Structures are given as structure tokens and as C-alpha cells.
Coordinates of C-alpha atoms in Angstrom, one line a residue:
Chain A
M1 CA -86.3 -118.8 22.6
K2 CA -87.7 -115.9 24.4
L3 CA -88.4 -112.5 22.8
Y4 CA -88.2 -109.5 25.1
P5 CA -89.7 -106.4 23.5
S6 CA -88.0 -103.1 24.5
T7 CA -89.5 -101.5 27.5
K8 CA -88.0 -98.0 26.7
Q9 CA -90.1 -95.1 25.1
P10 CA -89.1 -94.2 21.5
Q11 CA -86.7 -91.2 21.3
S12 CA -88.1 -89.2 18.4
G13 CA -85.8 -86.1 18.3
H14 CA -88.3 -84.0 16.5
I15 CA -88.1 -81.1 18.8
L16 CA -84.4 -80.9 18.5
L17 CA -84.6 -81.1 14.8
M18 CA -87.2 -78.4 14.6
G19 CA -85.2 -76.2 17.0
I20 CA -82.1 -76.5 14.8
I21 CA -84.0 -75.7 11.7
I22 CA -85.7 -72.7 13.2
A23 CA -82.5 -71.4 14.7
G24 CA -80.8 -71.9 11.4
C25 CA -83.4 -69.9 9.5
A26 CA -83.2 -67.2 12.1
G27 CA -79.5 -67.2 11.9
V28 CA -79.5 -66.9 8.2
A29 CA -81.9 -64.0 8.4
L30 CA -79.9 -62.4 11.1
I31 CA -76.7 -62.7 9.1
A32 CA -78.4 -61.2 6.0
Y33 CA -79.7 -58.3 8.1
L34 CA -76.4 -57.7 9.6
S35 CA -74.7 -57.8 6.2
V36 CA -77.0 -55.2 4.8
I37 CA -76.6 -53.1 8.0
V38 CA -72.8 -53.4 7.7
G39 CA -72.9 -52.4 4.1
Q40 CA -75.3 -49.5 4.8
N41 CA -73.3 -48.3 7.7
S42 CA -70.1 -48.4 5.6
F43 CA -71.6 -46.5 2.7
T44 CA -73.2 -43.9 5.0
A45 CA -70.0 -43.4 7.1
R46 CA -67.9 -43.1 4.0
S47 CA -70.3 -40.7 2.3
Q48 CA -70.3 -38.6 5.5
M49 CA -66.6 -38.5 5.7
W50 CA -66.3 -37.7 2.0
N51 CA -68.6 -34.7 2.6
V52 CA -66.9 -33.7 5.8
C53 CA -63.7 -33.5 3.8
M54 CA -65.0 -30.5 1.9
P55 CA -65.1 -28.1 4.9
V56 CA -61.5 -29.2 5.7
V57 CA -60.5 -28.5 2.1
E58 CA -62.1 -25.1 2.2
A59 CA -60.4 -24.3 5.5
G60 CA -57.1 -24.7 3.7
L61 CA -58.4 -22.4 0.9
E62 CA -59.5 -19.8 3.4
E63 CA -56.1 -20.0 5.0
G64 CA -54.5 -19.3 1.7
L65 CA -56.9 -16.5 0.8
A66 CA -56.5 -15.0 4.2
H67 CA -52.7 -14.9 3.8
I68 CA -52.6 -13.4 0.3
N69 CA -55.1 -10.7 1.3
N70 CA -53.3 -9.9 4.6
P71 CA -50.4 -9.5 4.7
G72 CA -50.3 -10.3 1.0
T73 CA -48.0 -12.3 -1.2
T74 CA -45.1 -11.7 1.2
N75 CA -44.1 -12.8 4.7
F76 CA -44.8 -16.5 4.0
A77 CA -42.1 -17.8 6.3
T78 CA -43.1 -15.8 9.3
M79 CA -46.7 -17.0 9.0
G80 CA -45.7 -20.7 8.9
W81 CA -45.6 -21.3 5.2
T82 CA -42.6 -23.3 3.9
W83 CA -41.2 -23.1 0.4
D84 CA -41.3 -26.2 -1.7
A85 CA -38.6 -25.6 -4.3
T86 CA -39.6 -28.5 -6.4
A87 CA -43.3 -27.6 -6.8
K88 CA -42.5 -23.9 -6.5
V89 CA -45.2 -23.4 -4.0
F90 CA -45.5 -22.3 -0.4
T91 CA -47.0 -25.0 1.8
K92 CA -48.8 -25.0 5.1
Q93 CA -50.5 -27.7 7.1
G94 CA -53.4 -27.1 9.5
V95 CA -55.0 -29.5 11.9
L96 CA -58.8 -29.5 12.6
G97 CA -59.6 -32.1 15.2
N98 CA -58.7 -35.4 13.8
S99 CA -58.5 -34.1 10.2
Y100 CA -56.0 -31.9 8.5
Y101 CA -55.4 -30.0 5.3
V102 CA -52.3 -29.1 3.3
A103 CA -52.6 -25.8 1.5
N104 CA -50.3 -24.6 -1.3
I105 CA -50.0 -21.1 -2.6
Q106 CA -48.4 -20.6 -6.0
P107 CA -47.5 -16.9 -6.1
N108 CA -46.2 -14.7 -8.9
L109 CA -48.8 -15.6 -11.5
P110 CA -50.0 -12.9 -13.9
N111 CA -53.6 -12.6 -12.6
G112 CA -53.1 -13.7 -9.0
P113 CA -51.9 -16.6 -6.9
T114 CA -53.3 -20.1 -7.2
I115 CA -54.3 -21.9 -4.1
T116 CA -54.5 -25.7 -3.9
S117 CA -55.9 -27.4 -0.8
T118 CA -56.1 -31.0 0.1
G119 CA -58.2 -32.1 3.0
Y120 CA -57.7 -35.3 4.9
V121 CA -60.4 -36.9 7.0
P122 CA -60.0 -40.3 8.8
A123 CA -61.7 -43.0 6.9
P124 CA -64.5 -44.6 8.8
V125 CA -63.2 -47.1 11.4
T126 CA -64.5 -50.5 10.6
V127 CA -63.9 -53.9 12.0
A128 CA -61.6 -54.6 9.1
D129 CA -59.1 -51.8 9.8
G130 CA -59.8 -51.1 13.4
G131 CA -57.5 -48.2 13.5
S132 CA -58.0 -45.6 16.2
Y133 CA -57.3 -42.0 15.6
F134 CA -58.6 -40.4 18.7
M135 CA -55.2 -40.2 20.4
A136 CA -53.4 -39.0 17.3
A137 CA -50.8 -36.4 18.3
A138 CA -49.5 -35.6 14.9
M139 CA -50.9 -35.5 11.4
P140 CA -51.1 -37.8 9.5
A141 CA -51.5 -40.1 12.5
P142 CA -49.7 -43.4 12.0
G143 CA -51.8 -46.3 11.1
V144 CA -54.8 -44.2 10.1
T145 CA -56.3 -44.4 6.7
Y146 CA -57.5 -41.0 5.3
I147 CA -60.0 -39.9 2.8
S148 CA -58.8 -36.9 0.8
R149 CA -60.2 -34.4 -1.6
T150 CA -58.4 -31.6 -3.4
V151 CA -59.6 -28.3 -4.7
R152 CA -57.7 -25.7 -6.7
V153 CA -58.8 -22.0 -6.9
T154 CA -57.4 -19.3 -9.1
T155 CA -57.6 -15.7 -7.9
R156 CA -57.5 -12.1 -9.1
K157 CA -57.5 -8.7 -7.6
D158 CA -61.0 -7.3 -7.2
P159 CA -60.9 -3.7 -8.1
L160 CA -62.3 -1.3 -5.5
F161 CA -63.8 0.8 -8.3
G162 CA -65.1 -2.0 -10.5
K163 CA -68.6 -0.4 -11.1
A164 CA -69.6 3.0 -12.2
L165 CA -71.9 3.9 -9.3
V166 CA -72.5 1.9 -6.2
V167 CA -74.9 3.2 -3.5
K168 CA -76.1 1.8 -0.3
N169 CA -79.6 3.3 -0.5
S170 CA -81.7 5.1 -3.0
I171 CA -81.1 6.1 -6.6
D172 CA -83.1 8.9 -8.1
F173 CA -82.5 10.0 -11.7
K174 CA -84.6 12.9 -12.7
G175 CA -84.6 15.2 -15.6
N176 CA -84.8 14.4 -19.3
N177 CA -81.4 13.3 -20.3
V178 CA -79.5 11.9 -17.4
T179 CA -76.8 9.7 -18.8
I180 CA -74.6 7.0 -17.3
D181 CA -72.2 5.1 -19.5
S182 CA -68.5 4.3 -19.7
Y183 CA -65.3 5.0 -21.5
N184 CA -61.7 4.1 -21.2
S185 CA -59.3 6.9 -20.2
A186 CA -56.4 4.8 -21.4
L187 CA -57.8 5.3 -24.9
G188 CA -58.3 9.0 -24.6
N189 CA -61.1 11.4 -23.8
Y190 CA -64.7 10.4 -23.5
G191 CA -66.7 10.5 -26.7
G192 CA -67.0 9.1 -30.2
A193 CA -66.0 5.5 -30.4
N194 CA -64.8 5.7 -26.8
I195 CA -68.2 5.1 -25.3
G196 CA -69.0 1.8 -23.7
D197 CA -71.8 0.1 -21.9
K198 CA -70.1 -0.7 -18.6
G199 CA -71.8 2.0 -16.7
D200 CA -73.2 -0.4 -14.2
V201 CA -75.3 1.0 -11.4
T202 CA -75.7 -0.9 -8.2
T203 CA -77.8 -0.3 -5.1
D204 CA -77.6 -2.6 -2.1
N205 CA -80.9 -1.7 -0.5
D206 CA -84.2 -3.5 -0.3
I207 CA -86.4 -0.4 0.1
V208 CA -89.4 -0.8 -2.3
G209 CA -89.4 1.9 -4.8
N210 CA -85.9 3.1 -4.0
V211 CA -84.7 3.0 -7.6
S212 CA -86.2 5.6 -9.8
T213 CA -84.5 6.0 -13.1
G214 CA -86.9 8.6 -14.4
N215 CA -86.1 9.2 -18.0
G216 CA -82.4 8.5 -17.4
D217 CA -80.4 6.3 -19.7
I218 CA -78.0 3.7 -18.4
W219 CA -75.5 2.1 -20.8
G220 CA -74.9 -0.8 -18.5
H221 CA -76.5 -3.1 -15.9
L222 CA -78.8 -2.0 -13.2
I223 CA -78.3 -4.2 -10.1
T224 CA -80.5 -3.9 -7.1
A225 CA -81.2 -5.9 -3.9
P226 CA -83.9 -8.6 -4.3
L227 CA -86.9 -6.7 -3.0
A228 CA -86.2 -3.3 -4.6
S229 CA -88.6 -2.1 -7.1
V230 CA -87.5 -0.1 -10.1
N231 CA -89.5 2.8 -11.5
T232 CA -88.6 3.7 -15.0
G233 CA -89.9 6.6 -17.0
P234 CA -91.4 6.2 -20.4
N235 CA -88.2 7.3 -22.1
S236 CA -85.7 5.5 -19.9
V237 CA -83.4 3.1 -21.6
I238 CA -81.2 0.6 -19.7
G239 CA -79.1 -1.9 -21.5
S240 CA -76.2 -2.5 -23.9
L241 CA -74.9 -0.3 -26.7
L242 CA -76.9 -2.4 -29.2
W243 CA -80.0 -2.0 -27.1
H244 CA -79.6 1.8 -27.2
A245 CA -78.7 1.9 -30.8
G246 CA -81.7 -0.2 -31.7
G247 CA -84.0 2.5 -30.4
N248 CA -85.4 0.3 -27.6
K249 CA -87.1 1.6 -24.5
G250 CA -87.1 0.2 -21.1
I251 CA -84.8 -2.3 -19.6
Q252 CA -83.0 -4.8 -21.8
P253 CA -83.8 -8.4 -20.7
G254 CA -81.0 -9.7 -18.5
W255 CA -79.6 -6.2 -17.7
L256 CA -81.6 -5.8 -14.5
K257 CA -80.2 -8.1 -11.8
K258 CA -81.6 -8.3 -8.3
D259 CA -78.8 -9.9 -6.5
A260 CA -76.8 -7.0 -5.2
N261 CA -74.7 -7.9 -2.1
V262 CA -72.2 -5.2 -1.4
L263 CA -70.1 -4.4 1.6
M264 CA -69.0 -0.8 1.9
P265 CA -66.9 -0.4 5.1
D266 CA -66.4 3.1 6.5
V267 CA -63.3 5.0 5.8
Q268 CA -60.8 5.2 8.6
Q269 CA -58.8 8.3 9.6
P270 CA -55.6 8.3 7.5
W271 CA -53.4 9.2 10.5
V272 CA -53.6 10.6 14.0
P273 CA -55.2 14.1 13.8
G274 CA -52.9 17.0 14.0
T275 CA -49.7 15.2 13.1
Q276 CA -49.2 16.4 9.6
A277 CA -48.3 19.8 8.0
F278 CA -50.7 22.5 6.9
P279 CA -50.4 23.1 3.2
T280 CA -49.2 26.7 3.1
G281 CA -49.7 28.9 0.1
A282 CA -47.6 31.2 -1.9
G283 CA -48.3 33.9 -4.6
A284 CA -51.5 33.2 -6.4
F285 CA -52.0 29.8 -4.8
K286 CA -53.9 29.5 -1.5
Y287 CA -52.6 26.0 -0.9
I288 CA -49.5 24.3 -2.3
L289 CA -49.0 20.6 -2.0
N290 CA -45.4 19.5 -2.8
G291 CA -46.0 15.8 -2.2
G292 CA -46.5 13.9 1.1
N293 CA -49.1 14.3 3.7
Y294 CA -51.0 17.5 4.6
E295 CA -53.7 18.3 7.0
I296 CA -56.2 21.1 7.4
G297 CA -57.7 21.1 10.8
G298 CA -61.1 22.7 9.8
A299 CA -62.9 23.6 6.6
C300 CA -61.0 24.0 3.3
N301 CA -62.6 26.6 1.2
V302 CA -61.1 27.3 -2.2
T303 CA -63.3 30.1 -3.5
S304 CA -63.8 31.0 -7.2
S305 CA -60.8 33.4 -6.9
D306 CA -58.5 30.9 -5.2
Q307 CA -56.2 28.3 -6.6
M308 CA -54.6 25.1 -5.2
F309 CA -51.4 23.8 -6.7
V310 CA -50.5 20.1 -6.5
K311 CA -46.8 19.5 -7.4
G312 CA -46.4 15.9 -6.4
D313 CA -48.2 12.9 -5.1
S314 CA -50.0 14.3 -2.1
T315 CA -52.5 13.2 0.5
L316 CA -54.6 15.9 2.1
W317 CA -56.9 15.4 5.1
V318 CA -59.6 18.1 5.4
R319 CA -61.1 17.7 8.8
G320 CA -64.1 20.0 8.0
D321 CA -66.1 20.8 4.9
F322 CA -64.3 20.8 1.6
T323 CA -65.6 23.4 -0.8
M324 CA -63.8 23.5 -4.2
A325 CA -65.2 26.5 -6.1
G326 CA -61.9 27.7 -7.5
N327 CA -59.2 26.1 -9.5
V328 CA -57.0 23.2 -8.7
K329 CA -53.9 22.9 -10.8
M330 CA -52.1 19.7 -10.8
N331 CA -48.6 19.8 -12.1
G332 CA -49.0 17.7 -15.2
S333 CA -50.0 14.1 -15.5
G334 CA -48.7 11.3 -13.3
Y335 CA -49.3 13.1 -10.0
R336 CA -52.0 11.7 -7.7
M337 CA -53.9 13.6 -5.1
T338 CA -55.7 11.7 -2.4
V339 CA -58.2 13.7 -0.3
Y340 CA -59.8 12.6 3.0
V341 CA -62.7 14.7 4.0
S342 CA -64.4 14.7 7.4
G343 CA -67.1 17.2 6.5
N344 CA -69.4 17.8 3.5
I345 CA -68.1 18.2 0.0
N346 CA -69.0 20.8 -2.6
F347 CA -67.5 20.7 -6.1
S348 CA -68.2 23.6 -8.4
G349 CA -64.8 24.7 -9.5
T350 CA -62.4 23.5 -12.2
W351 CA -59.6 21.0 -12.1
D352 CA -56.6 21.5 -14.2
K353 CA -55.5 17.9 -14.2
S354 CA -55.0 14.9 -16.4
I355 CA -58.0 13.1 -17.8
I356 CA -57.3 10.1 -15.6
P357 CA -59.9 10.0 -12.8
S358 CA -57.7 7.9 -10.6
D359 CA -55.3 10.8 -10.2
L360 CA -57.8 12.3 -7.8
I361 CA -59.3 10.0 -5.2
V362 CA -61.6 11.5 -2.6
Y363 CA -62.5 9.5 0.6
G364 CA -65.4 10.7 2.7
L365 CA -65.1 9.7 6.4
P366 CA -68.3 8.6 8.2
T367 CA -69.0 12.3 9.1
C368 CA -69.1 13.2 5.5
K369 CA -72.8 13.2 4.8
S370 CA -73.2 15.2 1.6
I371 CA -71.5 15.6 -1.7
S372 CA -72.7 18.1 -4.2
V373 CA -71.5 18.5 -7.8
S374 CA -72.9 21.8 -9.1
T375 CA -74.0 22.7 -12.5
G376 CA -71.1 23.5 -14.8
S377 CA -68.7 21.3 -13.0
H378 CA -66.6 18.9 -14.9
I379 CA -64.5 16.6 -12.9
E380 CA -62.4 13.4 -13.3
C381 CA -62.5 11.8 -9.9
V382 CA -63.0 8.7 -7.9
L383 CA -65.2 9.0 -4.8
Y384 CA -65.6 6.6 -1.9
A385 CA -67.9 8.0 0.8
P386 CA -70.3 5.3 2.1
E387 CA -72.2 7.6 4.4
A388 CA -72.6 10.6 2.0
D389 CA -75.7 11.5 -0.1
M390 CA -74.4 12.6 -3.5
S391 CA -76.2 14.9 -5.9
M392 CA -75.4 16.2 -9.3
I393 CA -77.3 19.2 -10.6
G394 CA -77.8 21.0 -13.9
N395 CA -75.3 19.9 -16.5
A396 CA -72.5 18.7 -14.2
I397 CA -70.4 16.0 -15.7
Y398 CA -68.5 13.4 -13.7
Y399 CA -65.9 11.0 -15.0
G400 CA -64.7 8.1 -12.9
S401 CA -66.5 6.1 -10.3
A402 CA -68.4 6.7 -7.0
M403 CA -69.4 4.6 -4.0
V404 CA -71.8 6.6 -1.8
N405 CA -74.9 6.2 0.4
S406 CA -77.4 7.6 -2.2
M407 CA -77.4 9.3 -5.5
R408 CA -79.6 11.9 -7.1
M409 CA -79.0 13.2 -10.6
N410 CA -81.0 16.0 -12.2
G411 CA -81.2 17.9 -15.5
T412 CA -78.8 16.8 -18.1
T413 CA -76.1 15.5 -15.8
G414 CA -73.7 12.8 -17.0
F415 CA -71.8 10.1 -15.2
H416 CA -69.1 8.4 -17.3
Y417 CA -67.4 5.4 -15.7
D418 CA -63.7 5.0 -16.5
E419 CA -63.2 1.3 -17.4
A420 CA -59.5 1.8 -16.8
L421 CA -60.3 1.9 -13.0
G422 CA -60.6 -1.9 -13.3
Q423 CA -56.8 -1.9 -13.4
H424 CA -56.4 0.6 -10.6
P425 CA -54.1 -0.5 -7.8
A426 CA -56.8 0.2 -5.2
Y427 CA -58.5 -3.1 -4.8
R428 CA -60.6 -4.9 -2.2
G429 CA -58.5 -8.0 -2.1
Y430 CA -58.1 -11.2 -4.0
V431 CA -61.2 -13.0 -4.9
V432 CA -61.7 -16.5 -6.3
T433 CA -62.2 -16.6 -10.1
S434 CA -62.4 -20.4 -10.5
W435 CA -63.0 -23.3 -8.2
T436 CA -62.2 -26.8 -9.4
E437 CA -62.1 -30.0 -7.6
L438 CA -59.2 -32.1 -8.9
Chain B
M1 CA -89.9 -128.7 20.9
V2 CA -92.6 -126.5 22.1
C3 CA -92.1 -122.8 22.2
K4 CA -94.4 -121.0 24.4
I5 CA -94.5 -117.3 24.9
T6 CA -95.1 -116.8 28.4
S7 CA -95.0 -113.0 28.8
T8 CA -95.3 -109.7 26.9
N9 CA -95.8 -106.1 27.8
C10 CA -98.6 -105.6 25.3
S11 CA -101.1 -106.8 27.7
R12 CA -100.7 -103.8 30.0
R13 CA -100.7 -100.8 27.5
P14 CA -102.2 -101.4 24.2
R15 CA -100.0 -99.7 21.5
A16 CA -102.8 -98.8 19.3
G17 CA -101.4 -95.3 18.2
F18 CA -103.3 -92.1 18.5
I19 CA -106.8 -92.0 19.4
L20 CA -108.9 -89.5 17.4
V21 CA -108.8 -86.7 19.9
E22 CA -105.1 -86.9 20.2
M23 CA -104.7 -86.8 16.5
I24 CA -106.9 -83.8 16.1
V25 CA -105.0 -81.9 18.8
G26 CA -101.7 -82.9 17.3
L27 CA -102.8 -81.7 13.9
A28 CA -104.1 -78.5 15.3
I29 CA -100.8 -77.8 17.2
G30 CA -98.8 -78.7 14.1
A31 CA -100.9 -76.5 11.9
L32 CA -100.4 -73.6 14.4
V33 CA -96.7 -74.1 14.4
I34 CA -96.5 -74.3 10.6
A35 CA -98.7 -71.2 10.3
A36 CA -96.7 -69.3 12.8
F37 CA -93.5 -70.3 11.0
A38 CA -95.0 -69.3 7.7
V39 CA -96.2 -66.0 9.0
F40 CA -92.8 -65.4 10.5
S41 CA -91.1 -66.3 7.3
V42 CA -93.3 -64.0 5.2
F43 CA -93.0 -61.2 7.7
N44 CA -89.3 -61.7 7.8
A45 CA -88.9 -61.9 4.1
R46 CA -91.0 -58.8 3.6
G47 CA -89.1 -56.9 6.3
F48 CA -85.8 -57.9 4.8
A49 CA -86.9 -57.0 1.3
G50 CA -88.1 -53.6 2.6
F51 CA -84.9 -53.1 4.5
A52 CA -82.9 -54.0 1.4
T53 CA -85.0 -51.6 -0.6
Y54 CA -84.4 -48.9 1.9
A55 CA -80.6 -49.6 1.8
T56 CA -80.6 -49.6 -2.0
L57 CA -82.6 -46.4 -2.4
D58 CA -80.5 -44.8 0.3
L59 CA -77.3 -45.7 -1.4
A60 CA -78.7 -44.4 -4.7
N61 CA -79.7 -41.2 -3.0
R62 CA -76.3 -40.7 -1.5
K63 CA -74.5 -41.3 -4.7
A64 CA -76.8 -38.9 -6.5
T65 CA -76.4 -36.3 -3.8
D66 CA -72.6 -36.6 -3.8
Q67 CA -72.5 -36.4 -7.6
M68 CA -74.8 -33.4 -7.8
T69 CA -73.0 -31.6 -5.0
K70 CA -69.7 -32.1 -6.7
D71 CA -70.9 -31.0 -10.1
F72 CA -73.0 -28.0 -9.0
R73 CA -70.2 -26.6 -6.9
M74 CA -67.9 -26.4 -9.9
V75 CA -70.2 -25.2 -12.7
Q76 CA -69.5 -21.9 -14.3
S77 CA -73.0 -20.9 -15.0
L78 CA -76.6 -22.0 -15.5
T79 CA -77.8 -21.7 -19.1
N80 CA -81.3 -23.2 -19.0
F81 CA -83.7 -24.0 -16.3
S82 CA -87.0 -25.7 -15.7
S83 CA -88.3 -27.4 -12.6
S84 CA -87.4 -30.8 -14.1
A85 CA -84.2 -30.1 -16.1
I86 CA -81.3 -27.8 -15.9
S87 CA -78.4 -27.1 -18.3
L88 CA -75.1 -25.8 -17.0
V89 CA -71.7 -24.9 -18.3
D90 CA -69.3 -27.2 -16.5
F91 CA -66.0 -26.1 -15.1
D92 CA -64.2 -27.2 -18.2
G93 CA -66.6 -25.2 -20.5
T94 CA -68.5 -28.2 -21.7
S95 CA -72.2 -28.7 -21.3
L96 CA -73.7 -30.5 -18.4
Q97 CA -77.3 -31.5 -18.0
Y98 CA -79.5 -32.9 -15.4
S99 CA -82.9 -34.1 -16.5
Y100 CA -85.8 -35.8 -14.6
S101 CA -88.3 -37.9 -16.4
P102 CA -91.5 -38.4 -14.5
I103 CA -92.6 -41.2 -16.9
S104 CA -89.6 -43.4 -16.4
Q105 CA -89.0 -41.9 -12.9
T106 CA -85.3 -41.5 -13.5
L107 CA -82.9 -38.6 -13.0
S108 CA -80.2 -38.6 -15.7
R109 CA -76.9 -36.8 -15.9
I110 CA -75.7 -36.0 -19.4
K111 CA -72.1 -35.0 -19.8
S112 CA -70.1 -35.1 -23.1
G113 CA -72.9 -37.2 -24.7
V114 CA -72.7 -39.8 -22.0
T115 CA -76.0 -40.3 -20.1
T116 CA -75.8 -41.7 -16.6
V117 CA -78.9 -42.6 -14.7
L118 CA -78.4 -41.4 -11.2
L119 CA -81.8 -42.2 -9.7
R120 CA -84.4 -44.8 -10.5
D121 CA -87.8 -45.1 -8.9
C122 CA -87.8 -41.4 -8.4
S123 CA -91.4 -40.6 -7.8
R124 CA -90.9 -36.8 -7.8
L125 CA -88.1 -34.3 -8.3
S126 CA -87.9 -30.6 -8.8
F127 CA -85.1 -28.1 -9.2
S128 CA -85.2 -24.5 -8.0
M129 CA -82.8 -21.6 -8.1
G130 CA -81.7 -19.1 -5.4
M131 CA -79.8 -15.8 -5.6
R132 CA -76.7 -15.0 -3.6
D133 CA -78.7 -12.9 -1.2
L134 CA -80.2 -14.3 2.0
T135 CA -83.5 -13.4 3.5
N136 CA -83.5 -11.7 6.8
G137 CA -84.2 -14.0 9.8
T138 CA -84.4 -17.3 8.0
F139 CA -81.2 -17.1 6.0
D140 CA -82.9 -18.8 3.1
F141 CA -81.8 -17.9 -0.4
F142 CA -84.0 -15.5 -2.3
P143 CA -85.7 -17.5 -5.0
T144 CA -85.2 -16.4 -8.6
T145 CA -86.3 -17.5 -12.0
N146 CA -83.4 -15.8 -13.9
T147 CA -80.5 -18.1 -14.7
F148 CA -78.1 -15.2 -14.6
E149 CA -79.0 -14.5 -11.0
C150 CA -78.6 -18.1 -9.9
K151 CA -76.1 -18.7 -7.2
A152 CA -77.7 -21.7 -5.4
I153 CA -79.4 -24.7 -6.8
T154 CA -81.9 -26.6 -4.7
V155 CA -83.1 -30.1 -5.6
N156 CA -86.0 -31.9 -3.9
W157 CA -86.8 -35.4 -4.7
C158 CA -88.3 -38.6 -3.4
C159 CA -87.7 -42.2 -4.2
S160 CA -89.9 -45.2 -3.4
R161 CA -90.3 -48.6 -4.7
K162 CA -93.3 -51.0 -4.8
L163 CA -92.9 -54.2 -2.9
L164 CA -95.5 -56.9 -3.3
G165 CA -97.9 -54.3 -4.5
V166 CA -97.2 -51.9 -1.6
A167 CA -95.0 -48.8 -2.1
S168 CA -92.1 -48.4 0.3
D169 CA -91.9 -45.5 2.6
D170 CA -91.1 -42.1 1.0
M171 CA -87.5 -41.0 1.4
P172 CA -87.7 -37.3 0.7
Q173 CA -84.4 -35.7 0.0
S174 CA -83.4 -32.1 -0.3
E175 CA -80.1 -30.4 -1.0
T176 CA -79.0 -26.8 -1.8
I177 CA -75.7 -26.3 -3.4
V178 CA -74.0 -23.0 -3.7
T179 CA -72.0 -22.7 -6.9
R180 CA -68.5 -21.6 -6.3
N181 CA -67.7 -20.0 -9.6

């Protein structure tokens, strides 16, 4: 028997085995990395889409707010809104890129319309769904999964004259007994129990030292811009009724706010100049306004011996200075007089009118630079003249509200805000009162 | 019968195994391979752990951001403020609190008696308030310390976690939310 040992080299296979093990480890590590990356990517993408959804939702809210402010709670159909008889809402869809919103307006609510908006944003495209939304021609695009969020806001009318005194620049209260407070004309004349602490004073300017209350008293809040400094005299009192009743001095904590942010657009001409009638007079009356629109091409000067008679709801445009030193007789309550003034205003006469300030509204055009209320004057009025510097002198008393460029009060002048102006039909538009994500 | 082995291959190449030098070289190469593999494994494990930590913290940050954003947008008002805790009146009139504990390094949300920990391993966190007005030029909110002037809430925080005795990278976060109500 012959034995023939193998002549071949032994095939160990170690390298292959090691290679497989190392590749396996690297593969496991790679899969783990990729899994974490996929998860991270999904979370990030979804979070981003979820947050992107909010601007889309608010675009729908803006659409609704824009409509109810202009043109208002009418003309829905002509502006692309459709009536949903089941939900009793007007509905409109808007497209923003590959996202869209559905906005609903529920009108005819006591305080103001309610707007509900739902925003839809394509969910992140993953390997699992693989849907493509880039060529979507209509919303919702077929086969696309959307992330949605819904927000509902309630609204109310924001009154134009919601504060006692609003100025763009400086406030200067001098004298020893300047008073700013409030009352409610719907409850009767000012005084007694009809005195409130809603005489809020606001300035929108940041000029350091632009608010000087002297020894004036404010039954209400003082609101300034962030950088404004307030100079108060030793006897100045600013705060609530209780703060005043308690004999306190200075500003009540929490009644000075430095976050004023006011927009006061200029007054526009009421109509094309020269197109309305001149208010002719008769008998003892220099001017008679029987209702409707009237226009005086230059200055209107009612001297102490003159009278003006307003017989119906009238609008008068004085294209020069307006000096009222005489007597204005308004024919009982319920009539409203609106005056546009292009020049300066001087009030020193008497007004035989109702106690309701909103029955007399005075608008100062941009060329109206000065408003003076002389001593002895007693006027229930609402003033809006953003470019005018207003001054009250002596013992002048003003009931109503004013929005002017600056304010200076001397002596023992008084400014009494009519809280009923919060219900006045003149309003700046609908504003949001609550914002809730559903 | 006589058996006679007449031929083998052993006579030409002795199969005596490794000589000493070969063994030393082989051991050295093997040790190098094992060391490299070990280093790679440790590095890989550490990197993976760091990456997983990053992903975990990032997820927690996102969830906290989304929750705070949603909450702060809807609140009615701010009733109490400090740099580490705020109390708010929620949209439904109930109380809502956010509180940061530097000891436990957690941010908690407390609503209707239920406490939810939004952030752990939170090494620092601070709240600040802003007014509705914007500064000229930068458009930042004017800061305020009065709760009744608060219109924007800013939160700055940072989360990090220790890994094998080494703290992970800081992940500073900042958000400013304008309250809508």
C-alpha cells in the first residue's frame, strides 16, 4: 500500500471570513445610521411642514378679515365666497404654491363675524408614500397627503374713538387742576356718579420728555411709546377711581403702559372741491344747514354776534379757517353735524346741541395745523385731526374724544371722555378678539 | 509481505510550522488588525451614540418648540414672570405654567394640574418678554419687565447630554412667539 500525501496548499479562508464579518459590522452600523437619519429626517420634515401650515392658515384668516373690513359683510358672492347653507358660513379656498387654505366666515353674529381657516400643506414626501405634488393643478391634488391645522378667530368692531385723547407727539398738561376723566353720555350729564376712570391718554411718540403731566390728574391709563419719559408734577395723580379716592399721588402701578402703537391716517377730502352748495343764511342765522352736504370755499367765521342753525344731518366742508365764536343751534337731539376743516380751528362760542359728543364730529384735513379751545368754552365734540396741535386754555371744558398731533392743556381745563363713543358707528375696522387653534 | 515506503514529499520542505520571526510578525499584524478594528468599533459606537443623542435632543427640542409655539400663540395674558418660570392665562381661561428647574435640568409644562416634562438635559433656559413695539432698524421687540405690556415671549435654551464622560455639543435654541390674543 502506498500513501500519497496531498501536494496542495491548505485553503484556510480566514481572509474571506474576516471580510464578511467586517462588512457585516459595517453594514449593521450603516443601517443603524440610516435608520436614525431617516427618523430624524421624517421628524424634521414633518415639524417644518406643521409650522409652515400656520402661515397658510393665517393667509386664510387675513383673507376673511380683509373681506369683512372692505367691502364689509356684504358682496360675498362677487368676491368669490360661496354660501354653505348647512354650516351657514361663506367659504373661500385660496392656493399658495402647493398648499391651500379654506376660509369660512360666519356673519351676523352679535359682536362681529367669526372666521375659521384651515391650512393644508403637503405632508413630507417619503419613500413610503412617494407622492409627487409638484405638478398639482388643483387643490387638493389627487394622491397627496396633507397636513392641516385650523384656527378660529372672533372679531369685533374697533371704535375709532376708543380712547379719550390720542396724540402723535407731545403731551403737556400745565396748571394746577387739569383733569382728564370719563363719563357716559348715555347715562346723562357728566358729574356725580357719572364719572369714570376711562380717560385714557395715549401718545405714539418716542421723544424723551415728551409727556409732561404737570400737576394734572388723569382718571385712566397713560400710554406712551417705549422710549418716552414721563414727567409728573408733585401733585399729579394718574390711575383708577380708587387710586384717586385713596388720596394717592403719582402713577398707579400698572396704569402707565409704554407700548403705544397707533396709526393715524390723514383725513381725505370728503368730495371734489366746489361741488356742493354754500350754506346760505336767513334772518338771525348767518348759516343754515338743512341736511346734506355744504361747502364754504374759504374761511368760516361765526362771530360772537352770529348764529349757525343746523336743521338736519349735515356735512360741512370749510376749506379755510373755522372760527366759532358765536352760537350754533342744532335743532334738537338726533341731528348730527360733521365738519371737515382745511384750515385752523378756533372754538370759543357756544353750542346749543345735545349732550352727545358724537352729534358733532370735526375732521381736520392735513392742512389743519392748529385747534384752539378758548377759556369759557364748553363743547361736546369728537375731533380727528392728526396734523393739528390742540390747546385748551383757561377753564375750557371738552366732552368727547380727540385724536390730534399734540395736546397742551392749561389752567383748570377739563377733558371728559364719553364712554358711549365706544359704541359709535365710526370704527377703524374689525379686529381680532380671540385666536384659538382648534 | 514487506511494506516499504519509497517516497514522500517531506524530504523537500520540512513542515515544521512557523519559525519565530514569522510568528512574531504574524502576531504583530494580527494585533494591529484587532486594534484597528477595536478603535473603529469604539469610534463608530461613540459616533453613533453621539448621533443618536443629537437626534434625541433635536426631537425633544422640536417637540418643545412646537408645544410652546402653539400654547403661547393662544394665551390670553401673562400673569407672572421670571426668567425661569412664567404663568399664563390660557385661551380657555385656565392657568398654564412653564417652569424650568436648573437642578433637574428640566422644562415642565403644567396645565390643569397635569405636569408634562418637555425638556430634559436642559443645561440652561431663560424666558424674556417683549412689547408690541419694534425697535427702529433691527425690528427687535422692545424688552419689558411688565407682564401687562407683554406681547412677545422669547425662550432661549440649550440641551446637552454627557456621553462617556464627555458632554455632547450644545444645541442652543431660541424662539420668539407673538401672542395673538
